Amino acid sequence: IDNDPKKEELFKKTIEEKLMDLENNTGQFYKGILRSGASLEFESSAVIIGDVNNGARVVSKGNIIVLGALKGNAFAGASGNTDALDMRPTQIRIADIIARSPDKPVKDVVKEAKIAFLEEGNIYIEPLNKNVLNDIRL
C-alpha cells in the first residue's frame, strides 16, 4: 500500500486477525423477515430470528435454526456436512408439550432430514418424506 512497509505490515496483520476471527466463528445470527426473493448464505451455522417467507432462501454450510415460520427454502450442510442432518434432541418442546429422547441410545441412526411435529398431544420426529408432508395439517 503506497510502498510504505509500515502500512503494508499493519494491513497484513489486520487481514490475518480477521481471517483468524472467521476461523473461530461458530455461527451467525440474522434478525428480520426474509421476504420472497431474499437469499442469505452462511459459511457456518445460522440462527434466523424471524420468518423465512415463501420464495426466500437460506443456505448454510452448517446447521440452520429458524425461530419463526419457515415457509421458504432452507439448505443446511451445503458443503456436504451431513452432521447437519442429525436430529436426536435430548428434549424437544412444541407449545406446552415436552418430549424426551429414549433412555437407551438408538443404534445405527440414519442421518437424513427429519421433521418434528405435534399431533394429538404427542410430539413425533420422523424422516421427512412425501407421506409425512401430506399428513401435516397447516
PDB file of C-alpha atoms in Angstrom:
ATOM      1  CA  ILE A   1       0.000   0.000   0.000  1.00  0.00           C
ATOM      2  CA  ASP A   2       1.733   3.143  -1.211  1.00  0.00           C
ATOM      3  CA  ASN A   3       5.050   1.246  -0.909  1.00  0.00           C
ATOM      4  CA  ASP A   4       5.089   2.028   2.820  1.00  0.00           C
ATOM      5  CA  PRO A   5       6.489  -1.010   4.736  1.00  0.00           C
ATOM      6  CA  LYS A   6       4.783   0.043   7.984  1.00  0.00           C
ATOM      7  CA  LYS A   7       1.371   0.358   6.340  1.00  0.00           C
ATOM      8  CA  GLU A   8       1.928  -2.896   4.472  1.00  0.00           C
ATOM      9  CA  GLU A   9       2.762  -4.733   7.735  1.00  0.00           C
ATOM     10  CA  LEU A  10      -0.265  -3.232   9.514  1.00  0.00           C
ATOM     11  CA  PHE A  11      -2.507  -4.233   6.597  1.00  0.00           C
ATOM     12  CA  LYS A  12      -1.125  -7.787   6.617  1.00  0.00           C
ATOM     13  CA  LYS A  13      -1.594  -8.094  10.386  1.00  0.00           C
ATOM     14  CA  THR A  14      -5.190  -6.825  10.167  1.00  0.00           C
ATOM     15  CA  ILE A  15      -6.045  -9.308   7.409  1.00  0.00           C
ATOM     16  CA  GLU A  16      -4.555 -12.209   9.390  1.00  0.00           C
ATOM     17  CA  GLU A  17      -6.516 -11.217  12.509  1.00  0.00           C
ATOM     18  CA  LYS A  18      -9.780 -11.067  10.542  1.00  0.00           C
ATOM     19  CA  LEU A  19      -9.114 -14.477   8.986  1.00  0.00           C
ATOM     20  CA  MET A  20      -8.480 -15.930  12.447  1.00  0.00           C
ATOM     21  CA  ASP A  21     -11.779 -14.445  13.636  1.00  0.00           C
ATOM     22  CA  LEU A  22     -13.578 -16.113  10.735  1.00  0.00           C
ATOM     23  CA  GLU A  23     -11.989 -19.495  11.501  1.00  0.00           C
ATOM     24  CA  ASN A  24     -13.128 -19.306  15.119  1.00  0.00           C
ATOM     25  CA  ASN A  25     -16.636 -18.236  14.155  1.00  0.00           C
ATOM     26  CA  THR A  26     -19.094 -20.985  15.067  1.00  0.00           C
ATOM     27  CA  GLY A  27     -22.310 -19.389  13.914  1.00  0.00           C
ATOM     28  CA  GLN A  28     -24.077 -16.273  12.809  1.00  0.00           C
ATOM     29  CA  PHE A  29     -27.375 -14.607  13.638  1.00  0.00           C
ATOM     30  CA  TYR A  30     -29.814 -12.816  11.376  1.00  0.00           C
ATOM     31  CA  LYS A  31     -32.754 -10.880  12.779  1.00  0.00           C
ATOM     32  CA  GLY A  32     -35.567  -9.905  10.462  1.00  0.00           C
ATOM     33  CA  ILE A  33     -38.069 -11.215   7.975  1.00  0.00           C
ATOM     34  CA  LEU A  34     -36.791 -12.760   4.747  1.00  0.00           C
ATOM     35  CA  ARG A  35     -39.283 -11.912   2.037  1.00  0.00           C
ATOM     36  CA  SER A  36     -39.784 -13.634  -1.305  1.00  0.00           C
ATOM     37  CA  GLY A  37     -36.651 -13.332  -3.436  1.00  0.00           C
ATOM     38  CA  ALA A  38     -34.359 -12.704  -0.471  1.00  0.00           C
ATOM     39  CA  SER A  39     -31.382 -15.026  -0.025  1.00  0.00           C
ATOM     40  CA  LEU A  40     -28.896 -15.495   2.813  1.00  0.00           C
ATOM     41  CA  GLU A  41     -25.771 -17.658   2.645  1.00  0.00           C
ATOM     42  CA  PHE A  42     -23.604 -18.571   5.642  1.00  0.00           C
ATOM     43  CA  GLU A  43     -20.168 -20.178   5.903  1.00  0.00           C
ATOM     44  CA  SER A  44     -21.117 -21.522   9.346  1.00  0.00           C
ATOM     45  CA  SER A  45     -24.290 -22.420  11.198  1.00  0.00           C
ATOM     46  CA  ALA A  46     -27.057 -19.822  11.202  1.00  0.00           C
ATOM     47  CA  VAL A  47     -29.821 -18.770  13.551  1.00  0.00           C
ATOM     48  CA  ILE A  48     -32.622 -16.831  11.895  1.00  0.00           C
ATOM     49  CA  ILE A  49     -34.714 -14.803  14.327  1.00  0.00           C
ATOM     50  CA  GLY A  50     -37.767 -14.078  12.246  1.00  0.00           C
ATOM     51  CA  ASP A  51     -39.719 -15.621   9.400  1.00  0.00           C
ATOM     52  CA  VAL A  52     -38.413 -17.094   6.156  1.00  0.00           C
ATOM     53  CA  ASN A  53     -41.298 -16.455   3.769  1.00  0.00           C
ATOM     54  CA  ASN A  54     -42.248 -18.332   0.605  1.00  0.00           C
ATOM     55  CA  GLY A  55     -39.693 -17.675  -2.122  1.00  0.00           C
ATOM     56  CA  ALA A  56     -36.920 -16.774   0.342  1.00  0.00           C
ATOM     57  CA  ARG A  57     -33.827 -18.950   0.731  1.00  0.00           C
ATOM     58  CA  VAL A  58     -31.293 -19.697   3.462  1.00  0.00           C
ATOM     59  CA  VAL A  59     -28.135 -21.709   2.691  1.00  0.00           C
ATOM     60  CA  SER A  60     -25.616 -22.743   5.342  1.00  0.00           C
ATOM     61  CA  LYS A  61     -22.562 -24.984   5.415  1.00  0.00           C
ATOM     62  CA  GLY A  62     -23.637 -25.899   8.963  1.00  0.00           C
ATOM     63  CA  ASN A  63     -26.995 -26.069  10.705  1.00  0.00           C
ATOM     64  CA  ILE A  64     -29.938 -23.735  10.255  1.00  0.00           C
ATOM     65  CA  ILE A  65     -32.224 -22.811  13.116  1.00  0.00           C
ATOM     66  CA  VAL A  66     -35.302 -20.737  12.407  1.00  0.00           C
ATOM     67  CA  LEU A  67     -37.034 -19.070  15.332  1.00  0.00           C
ATOM     68  CA  GLY A  68     -40.119 -18.136  13.389  1.00  0.00           C
ATOM     69  CA  ALA A  69     -42.063 -19.510  10.438  1.00  0.00           C
ATOM     70  CA  LEU A  70     -40.082 -21.402   7.800  1.00  0.00           C
ATOM     71  CA  LYS A  71     -42.106 -21.232   4.600  1.00  0.00           C
ATOM     72  CA  GLY A  72     -39.235 -20.690   2.184  1.00  0.00           C
ATOM     73  CA  ASN A  73     -36.201 -22.858   1.415  1.00  0.00           C
ATOM     74  CA  ALA A  74     -33.502 -23.877   3.903  1.00  0.00           C
ATOM     75  CA  PHE A  75     -30.424 -25.811   2.746  1.00  0.00           C
ATOM     76  CA  ALA A  76     -28.244 -26.963   5.646  1.00  0.00           C
ATOM     77  CA  GLY A  77     -24.975 -28.852   5.188  1.00  0.00           C
ATOM     78  CA  ALA A  78     -24.314 -27.111   1.881  1.00  0.00           C
ATOM     79  CA  SER A  79     -20.659 -28.197   1.874  1.00  0.00           C
ATOM     80  CA  GLY A  80     -21.612 -31.858   2.314  1.00  0.00           C
ATOM     81  CA  ASN A  81     -21.687 -31.688   6.129  1.00  0.00           C
ATOM     82  CA  THR A  82     -24.115 -34.497   6.929  1.00  0.00           C
ATOM     83  CA  ASP A  83     -23.935 -33.775  10.655  1.00  0.00           C
ATOM     84  CA  ALA A  84     -26.378 -31.000   9.823  1.00  0.00           C
ATOM     85  CA  LEU A  85     -28.969 -33.752   9.330  1.00  0.00           C
ATOM     86  CA  ASP A  86     -28.543 -35.280  12.776  1.00  0.00           C
ATOM     87  CA  MET A  87     -31.722 -34.734  14.811  1.00  0.00           C
ATOM     88  CA  ARG A  88     -31.555 -36.508  18.158  1.00  0.00           C
ATOM     89  CA  PRO A  89     -32.632 -33.982  20.768  1.00  0.00           C
ATOM     90  CA  THR A  90     -32.419 -34.801  24.468  1.00  0.00           C
ATOM     91  CA  GLN A  91     -35.644 -32.879  24.891  1.00  0.00           C
ATOM     92  CA  ILE A  92     -37.968 -31.198  22.426  1.00  0.00           C
ATOM     93  CA  ARG A  93     -40.842 -28.848  23.126  1.00  0.00           C
ATOM     94  CA  ILE A  94     -43.627 -27.652  20.864  1.00  0.00           C
ATOM     95  CA  ALA A  95     -46.041 -25.225  22.523  1.00  0.00           C
ATOM     96  CA  ASP A  96     -46.611 -26.659  26.013  1.00  0.00           C
ATOM     97  CA  ILE A  97     -45.865 -30.294  25.096  1.00  0.00           C
ATOM     98  CA  ILE A  98     -42.438 -31.686  26.052  1.00  0.00           C
ATOM     99  CA  ALA A  99     -40.934 -34.975  24.855  1.00  0.00           C
ATOM    100  CA  ARG A 100     -37.681 -36.711  25.774  1.00  0.00           C
ATOM    101  CA  SER A 101     -35.398 -38.999  23.838  1.00  0.00           C
ATOM    102  CA  PRO A 102     -35.303 -42.680  24.780  1.00  0.00           C
ATOM    103  CA  ASP A 103     -33.048 -43.547  27.737  1.00  0.00           C
ATOM    104  CA  LYS A 104     -31.150 -46.070  25.624  1.00  0.00           C
ATOM    105  CA  PRO A 105     -29.479 -44.577  22.550  1.00  0.00           C
ATOM    106  CA  VAL A 106     -30.714 -45.784  19.193  1.00  0.00           C
ATOM    107  CA  LYS A 107     -28.024 -47.618  17.228  1.00  0.00           C
ATOM    108  CA  ASP A 108     -27.334 -47.162  13.527  1.00  0.00           C
ATOM    109  CA  VAL A 109     -29.088 -43.812  13.231  1.00  0.00           C
ATOM    110  CA  VAL A 110     -29.535 -42.848   9.591  1.00  0.00           C
ATOM    111  CA  LYS A 111     -28.649 -39.204   9.027  1.00  0.00           C
ATOM    112  CA  GLU A 112     -31.462 -37.787   6.978  1.00  0.00           C
ATOM    113  CA  ALA A 113     -33.745 -34.795   7.006  1.00  0.00           C
ATOM    114  CA  LYS A 114     -36.312 -35.110   9.777  1.00  0.00           C
ATOM    115  CA  ILE A 115     -39.275 -33.140  10.961  1.00  0.00           C
ATOM    116  CA  ALA A 116     -40.706 -32.700  14.433  1.00  0.00           C
ATOM    117  CA  PHE A 117     -44.440 -32.128  14.713  1.00  0.00           C
ATOM    118  CA  LEU A 118     -47.230 -32.142  17.264  1.00  0.00           C
ATOM    119  CA  GLU A 119     -50.235 -34.390  16.763  1.00  0.00           C
ATOM    120  CA  GLU A 120     -52.992 -35.097  19.300  1.00  0.00           C
ATOM    121  CA  GLY A 121     -50.828 -34.051  22.236  1.00  0.00           C
ATOM    122  CA  ASN A 122     -47.748 -36.059  21.179  1.00  0.00           C
ATOM    123  CA  ILE A 123     -44.503 -34.953  19.556  1.00  0.00           C
ATOM    124  CA  TYR A 124     -43.227 -37.101  16.720  1.00  0.00           C
ATOM    125  CA  ILE A 125     -39.888 -36.961  14.901  1.00  0.00           C
ATOM    126  CA  GLU A 126     -39.987 -38.731  11.569  1.00  0.00           C
ATOM    127  CA  PRO A 127     -37.963 -38.816   8.371  1.00  0.00           C
ATOM    128  CA  LEU A 128     -39.088 -36.068   6.070  1.00  0.00           C
ATOM    129  CA  ASN A 129     -40.796 -37.676   3.102  1.00  0.00           C
ATOM    130  CA  LYS A 130     -43.798 -37.144   0.890  1.00  0.00           C
ATOM    131  CA  ASN A 131     -46.167 -39.180   3.066  1.00  0.00           C
ATOM    132  CA  VAL A 132     -45.305 -37.200   6.209  1.00  0.00           C
ATOM    133  CA  LEU A 133     -45.632 -33.903   4.346  1.00  0.00           C
ATOM    134  CA  ASN A 134     -49.067 -34.893   3.021  1.00  0.00           C
ATOM    135  CA  ASP A 135     -50.252 -35.732   6.542  1.00  0.00           C
ATOM    136  CA  ILE A 136     -49.217 -32.423   8.108  1.00  0.00           C
ATOM    137  CA  ARG A 137     -52.080 -30.033   8.774  1.00  0.00           C
ATOM    138  CA  LEU A 138     -51.092 -26.418   8.279  1.00  0.00           C
TER     139      LEU A 138
END
